[in-house]
GROMACS .gro file of C-alpha atoms in nm:
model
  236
    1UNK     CA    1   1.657   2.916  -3.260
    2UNK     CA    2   1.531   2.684  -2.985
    3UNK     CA    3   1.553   2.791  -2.624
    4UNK     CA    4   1.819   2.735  -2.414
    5UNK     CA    5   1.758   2.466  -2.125
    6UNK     CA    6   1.792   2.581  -1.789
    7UNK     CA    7   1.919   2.368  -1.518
    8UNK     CA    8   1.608   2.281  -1.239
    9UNK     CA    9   1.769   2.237  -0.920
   10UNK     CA   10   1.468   2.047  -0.736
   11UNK     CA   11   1.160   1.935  -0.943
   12UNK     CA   12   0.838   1.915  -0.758
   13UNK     CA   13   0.546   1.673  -0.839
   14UNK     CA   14   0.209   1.746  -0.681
   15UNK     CA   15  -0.105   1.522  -0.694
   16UNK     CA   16  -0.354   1.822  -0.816
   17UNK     CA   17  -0.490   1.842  -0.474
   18UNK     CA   18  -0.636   2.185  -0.551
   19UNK     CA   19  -0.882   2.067  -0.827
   20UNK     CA   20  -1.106   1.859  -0.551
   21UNK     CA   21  -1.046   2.037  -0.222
   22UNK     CA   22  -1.090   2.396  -0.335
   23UNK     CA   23  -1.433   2.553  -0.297
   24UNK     CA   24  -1.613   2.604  -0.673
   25UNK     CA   25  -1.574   2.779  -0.841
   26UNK     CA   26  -1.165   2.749  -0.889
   27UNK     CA   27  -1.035   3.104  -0.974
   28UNK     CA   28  -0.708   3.131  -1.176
   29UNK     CA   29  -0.543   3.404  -0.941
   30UNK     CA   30  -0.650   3.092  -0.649
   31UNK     CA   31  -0.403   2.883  -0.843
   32UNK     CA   32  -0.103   3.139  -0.827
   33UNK     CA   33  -0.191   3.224  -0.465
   34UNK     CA   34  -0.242   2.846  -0.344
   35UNK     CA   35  -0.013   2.671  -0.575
   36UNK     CA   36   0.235   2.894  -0.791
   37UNK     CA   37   0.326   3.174  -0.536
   38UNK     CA   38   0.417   2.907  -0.240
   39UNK     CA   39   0.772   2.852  -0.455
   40UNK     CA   40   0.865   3.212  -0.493
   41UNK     CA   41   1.210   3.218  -0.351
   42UNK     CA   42   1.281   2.843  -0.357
   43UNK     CA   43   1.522   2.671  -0.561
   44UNK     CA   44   1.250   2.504  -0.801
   45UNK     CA   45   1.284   2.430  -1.164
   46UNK     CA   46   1.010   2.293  -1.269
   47UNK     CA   47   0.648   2.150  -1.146
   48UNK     CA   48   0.506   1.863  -1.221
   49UNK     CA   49   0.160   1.837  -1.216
   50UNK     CA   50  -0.114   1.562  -1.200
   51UNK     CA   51  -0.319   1.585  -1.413
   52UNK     CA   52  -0.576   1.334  -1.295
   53UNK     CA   53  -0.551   0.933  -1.302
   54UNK     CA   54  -0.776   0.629  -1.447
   55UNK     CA   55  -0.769   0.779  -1.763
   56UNK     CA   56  -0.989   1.003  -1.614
   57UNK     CA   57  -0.835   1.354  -1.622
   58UNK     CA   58  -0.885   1.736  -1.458
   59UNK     CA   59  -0.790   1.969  -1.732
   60UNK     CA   60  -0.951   2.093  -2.064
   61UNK     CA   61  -0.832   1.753  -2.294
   62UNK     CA   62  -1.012   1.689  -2.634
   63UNK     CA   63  -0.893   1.298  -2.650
   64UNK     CA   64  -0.879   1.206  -2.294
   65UNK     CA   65  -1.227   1.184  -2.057
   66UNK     CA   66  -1.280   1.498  -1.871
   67UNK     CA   67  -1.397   1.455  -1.515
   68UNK     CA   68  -1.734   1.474  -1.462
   69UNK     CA   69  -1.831   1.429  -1.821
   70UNK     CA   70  -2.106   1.166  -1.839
   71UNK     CA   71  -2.214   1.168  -1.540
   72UNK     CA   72  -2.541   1.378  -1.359
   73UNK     CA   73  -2.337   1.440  -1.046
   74UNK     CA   74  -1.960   1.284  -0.890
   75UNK     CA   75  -2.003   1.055  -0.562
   76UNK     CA   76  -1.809   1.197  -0.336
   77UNK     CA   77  -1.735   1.627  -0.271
   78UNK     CA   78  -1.383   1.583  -0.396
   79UNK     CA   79  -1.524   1.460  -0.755
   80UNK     CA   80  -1.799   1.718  -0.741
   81UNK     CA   81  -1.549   1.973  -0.696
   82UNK     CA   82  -1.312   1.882  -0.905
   83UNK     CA   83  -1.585   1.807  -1.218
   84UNK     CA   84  -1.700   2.203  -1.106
   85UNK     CA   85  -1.365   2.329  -1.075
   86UNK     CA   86  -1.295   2.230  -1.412
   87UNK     CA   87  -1.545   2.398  -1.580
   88UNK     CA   88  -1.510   2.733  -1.376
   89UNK     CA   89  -1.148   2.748  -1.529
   90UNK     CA   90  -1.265   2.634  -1.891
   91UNK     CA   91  -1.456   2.935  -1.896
   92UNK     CA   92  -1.230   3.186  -1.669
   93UNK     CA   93  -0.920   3.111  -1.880
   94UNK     CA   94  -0.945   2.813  -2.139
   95UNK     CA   95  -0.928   2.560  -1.832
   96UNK     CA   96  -0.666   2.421  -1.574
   97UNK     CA   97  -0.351   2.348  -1.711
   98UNK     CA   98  -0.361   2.659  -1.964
   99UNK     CA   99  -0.410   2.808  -1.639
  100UNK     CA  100  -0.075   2.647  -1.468
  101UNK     CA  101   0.135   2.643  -1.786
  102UNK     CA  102   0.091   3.050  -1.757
  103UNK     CA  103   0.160   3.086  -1.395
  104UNK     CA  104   0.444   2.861  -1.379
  105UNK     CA  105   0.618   3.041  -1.657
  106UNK     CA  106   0.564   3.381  -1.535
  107UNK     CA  107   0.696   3.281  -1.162
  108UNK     CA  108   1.001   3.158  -1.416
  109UNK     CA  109   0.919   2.772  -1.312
  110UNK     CA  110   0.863   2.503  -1.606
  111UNK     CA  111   0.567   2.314  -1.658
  112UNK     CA  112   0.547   1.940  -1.692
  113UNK     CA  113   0.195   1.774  -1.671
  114UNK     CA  114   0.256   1.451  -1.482
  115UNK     CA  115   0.082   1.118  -1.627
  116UNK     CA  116  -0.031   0.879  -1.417
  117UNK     CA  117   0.022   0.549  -1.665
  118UNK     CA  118  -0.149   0.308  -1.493
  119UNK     CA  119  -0.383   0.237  -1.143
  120UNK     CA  120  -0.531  -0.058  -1.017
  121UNK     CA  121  -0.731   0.076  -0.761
  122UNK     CA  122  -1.053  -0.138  -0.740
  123UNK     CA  123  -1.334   0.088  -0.727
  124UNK     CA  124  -1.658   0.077  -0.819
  125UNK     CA  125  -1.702   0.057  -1.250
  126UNK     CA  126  -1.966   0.278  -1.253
  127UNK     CA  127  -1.815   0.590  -1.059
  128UNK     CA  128  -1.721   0.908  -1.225
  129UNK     CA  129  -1.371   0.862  -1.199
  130UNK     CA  130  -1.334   0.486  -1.232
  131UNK     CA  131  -1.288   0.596  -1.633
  132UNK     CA  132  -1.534   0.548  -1.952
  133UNK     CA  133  -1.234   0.383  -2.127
  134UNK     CA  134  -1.196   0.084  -1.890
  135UNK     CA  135  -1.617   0.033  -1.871
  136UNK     CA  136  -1.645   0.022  -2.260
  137UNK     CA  137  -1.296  -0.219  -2.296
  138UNK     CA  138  -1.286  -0.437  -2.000
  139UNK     CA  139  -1.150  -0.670  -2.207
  140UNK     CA  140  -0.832  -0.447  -2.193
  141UNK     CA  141  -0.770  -0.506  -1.804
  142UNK     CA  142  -0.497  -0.730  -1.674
  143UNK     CA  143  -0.757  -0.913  -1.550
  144UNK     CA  144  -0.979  -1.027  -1.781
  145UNK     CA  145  -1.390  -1.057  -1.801
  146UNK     CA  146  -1.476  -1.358  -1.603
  147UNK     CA  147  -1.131  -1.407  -1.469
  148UNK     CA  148  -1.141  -1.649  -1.138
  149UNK     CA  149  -0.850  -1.501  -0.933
  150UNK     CA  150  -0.719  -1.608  -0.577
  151UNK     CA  151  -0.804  -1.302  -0.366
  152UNK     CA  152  -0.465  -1.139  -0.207
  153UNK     CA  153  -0.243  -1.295  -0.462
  154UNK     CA  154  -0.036  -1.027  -0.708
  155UNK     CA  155  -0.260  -1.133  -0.987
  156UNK     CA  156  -0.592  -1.002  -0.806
  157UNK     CA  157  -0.407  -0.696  -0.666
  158UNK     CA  158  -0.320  -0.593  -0.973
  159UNK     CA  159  -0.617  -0.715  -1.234
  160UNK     CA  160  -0.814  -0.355  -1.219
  161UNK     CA  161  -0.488  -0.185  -1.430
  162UNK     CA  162  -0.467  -0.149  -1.830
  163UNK     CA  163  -0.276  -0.445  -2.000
  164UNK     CA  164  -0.031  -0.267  -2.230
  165UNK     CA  165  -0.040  -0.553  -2.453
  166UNK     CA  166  -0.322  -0.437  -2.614
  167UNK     CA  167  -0.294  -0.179  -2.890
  168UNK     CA  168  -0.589   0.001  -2.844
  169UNK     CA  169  -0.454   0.101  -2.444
  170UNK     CA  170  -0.081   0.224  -2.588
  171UNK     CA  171  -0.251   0.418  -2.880
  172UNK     CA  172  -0.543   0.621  -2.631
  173UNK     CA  173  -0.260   0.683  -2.379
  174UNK     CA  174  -0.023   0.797  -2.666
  175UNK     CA  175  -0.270   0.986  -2.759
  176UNK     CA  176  -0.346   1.160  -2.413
  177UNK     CA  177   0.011   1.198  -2.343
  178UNK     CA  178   0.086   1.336  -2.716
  179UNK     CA  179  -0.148   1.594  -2.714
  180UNK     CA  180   0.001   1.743  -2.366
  181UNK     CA  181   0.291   1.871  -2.609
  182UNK     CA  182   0.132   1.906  -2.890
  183UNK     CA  183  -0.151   2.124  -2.792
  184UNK     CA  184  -0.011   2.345  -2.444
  185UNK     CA  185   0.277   2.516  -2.402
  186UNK     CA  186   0.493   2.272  -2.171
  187UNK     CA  187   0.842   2.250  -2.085
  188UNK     CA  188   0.773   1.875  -2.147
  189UNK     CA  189   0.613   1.554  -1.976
  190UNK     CA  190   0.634   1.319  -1.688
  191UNK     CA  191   0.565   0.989  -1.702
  192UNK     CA  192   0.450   0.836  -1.339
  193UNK     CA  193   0.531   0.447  -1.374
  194UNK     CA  194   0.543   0.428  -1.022
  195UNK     CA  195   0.148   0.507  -0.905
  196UNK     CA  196   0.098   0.149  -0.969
  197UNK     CA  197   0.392  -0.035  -1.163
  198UNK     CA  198   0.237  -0.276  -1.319
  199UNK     CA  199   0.173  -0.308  -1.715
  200UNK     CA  200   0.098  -0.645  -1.832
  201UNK     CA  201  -0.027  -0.983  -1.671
  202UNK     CA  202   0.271  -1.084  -1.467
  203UNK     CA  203   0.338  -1.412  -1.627
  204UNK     CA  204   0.372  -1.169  -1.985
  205UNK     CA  205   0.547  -0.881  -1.836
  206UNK     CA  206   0.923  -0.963  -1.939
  207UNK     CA  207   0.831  -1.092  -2.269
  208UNK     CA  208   0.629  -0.824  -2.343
  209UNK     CA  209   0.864  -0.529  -2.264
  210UNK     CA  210   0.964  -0.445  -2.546
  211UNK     CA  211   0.638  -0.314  -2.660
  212UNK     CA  212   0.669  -0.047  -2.337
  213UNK     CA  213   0.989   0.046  -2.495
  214UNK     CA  214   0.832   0.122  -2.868
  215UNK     CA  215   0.535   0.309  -2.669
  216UNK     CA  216   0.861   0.585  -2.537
  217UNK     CA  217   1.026   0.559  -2.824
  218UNK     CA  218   0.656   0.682  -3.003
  219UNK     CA  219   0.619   0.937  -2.737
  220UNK     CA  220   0.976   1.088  -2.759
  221UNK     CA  221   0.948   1.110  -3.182
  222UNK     CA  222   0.649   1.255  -3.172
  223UNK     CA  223   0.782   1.502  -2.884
  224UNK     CA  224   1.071   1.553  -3.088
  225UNK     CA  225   0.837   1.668  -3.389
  226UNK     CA  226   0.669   1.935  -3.173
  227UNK     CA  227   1.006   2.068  -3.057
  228UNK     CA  228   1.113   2.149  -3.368
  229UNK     CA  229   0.798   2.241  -3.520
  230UNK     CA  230   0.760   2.514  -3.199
  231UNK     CA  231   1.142   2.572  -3.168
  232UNK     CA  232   1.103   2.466  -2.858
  233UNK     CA  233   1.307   2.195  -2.616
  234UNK     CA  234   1.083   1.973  -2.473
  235UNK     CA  235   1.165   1.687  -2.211
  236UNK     CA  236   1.026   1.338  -2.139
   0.00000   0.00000   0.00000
């Protein structure tokens, strides 16, 4: 029999902070001092927890890019830390969000790794966390190769972001977002539309929404499947 949902009276989302300002290595009783033991005695049902952003992520994923993977050294101390922090955890406990699914559930707090679905932050290609998956499909970007776009306009603001058009983004994000369920023991999954809410080239974006709403529907059969498989109630 299934367990029985709880109501959460305040969810809280945080950004992962920890995994790039914390000095390496990252111990797992730092996470339930730092993060997990700051909510005993508050009214909070569930966190929600970044798990990293450009398709670049900070926890132990076999489909996804791992941060720091690639690459002889991050640019910045945040990205070294985090790419050390990482690994510290991978071999202290099975890595990060192992890590948070356990300490959340024994403070009594669900777990829901937070998905950042899209950025169009317009860094540099080559940087560790600008994302392997956008340097080997540029062609994938809202803004396509060789593009001439009026600087300051919405199109060049948002040209850096996936175009969910494209089959090959939906199916590696499915498959990023799939595996969160599928593989760790979490209360469910968020979503985050709103780091940067934009999904196709404008001009496309109504016409094209349906395809956005076959992507959840995809996400929320295949959660359904690992609910019943685990007996567990998951949440999108």
């Amino acid at each position: 029999m299934a367990e029985t949902r709880k109501p959460r009276r305040i969810l809280i989302n945080d950004d992962g902070w920890i995994m790039g300002e914390a000095e390496p290595p990252l111990r797992v009783r730092y996470l339930k001092e730092r993060m997990v033991d700051t909510y005993a005695g508050a009214p909070v049902g569930a966190l929600l927890w970044c798990i990293g952003g450009r398709e670049v992520y900070k926890y132990e994923t076999r489909v996804g890019e791992v941060i720091g993977e690639g690459h002889q050294g991050a640019e910045n101390p945040s990205l070294t830390k985090s790419a050390e922090n990482v690994r510290s955890l991978i071999e202290e406990c099975g890595g990060p969000l192992t890590a948070m699914v356990d300490l959340c559930h024994e403070a009594g707090i669900d777990m829901f790794p937070s998905v950042r679905m899209n950025s169009h932050y317009a860094i540099d290609p080559a940087a560790a966390n600008a994302g392997r998956f956008r340097r080997d499909h540029p062609e994938v970007l809202i803004g396509r190769p060789g593009e001439k776009i009026p600087e300051g306009s919405l199109e060049w603001a948002v040209r850096t972001g996936l175009d969910y058009a494209h089959p090959l983004v939906r199916e590696h994000m499915a498959a990023v977002i799939c595996e969160l369920f599928e593989r760790f023991d979490v209360n469910g999954v968020e979503l985050d539309f709103m780091r940067h809410p934009t999904f196709f080239r404008l001009q496309d974006a109504y016409a094209n929404r349906y395809l956005m709403t076959d992507f959840i529907r995809h996400v929320r059969r295949r959660m359904d499947e690992a609910a019943t498989v685990g007996d567990r109630n998951l949440d999108l």
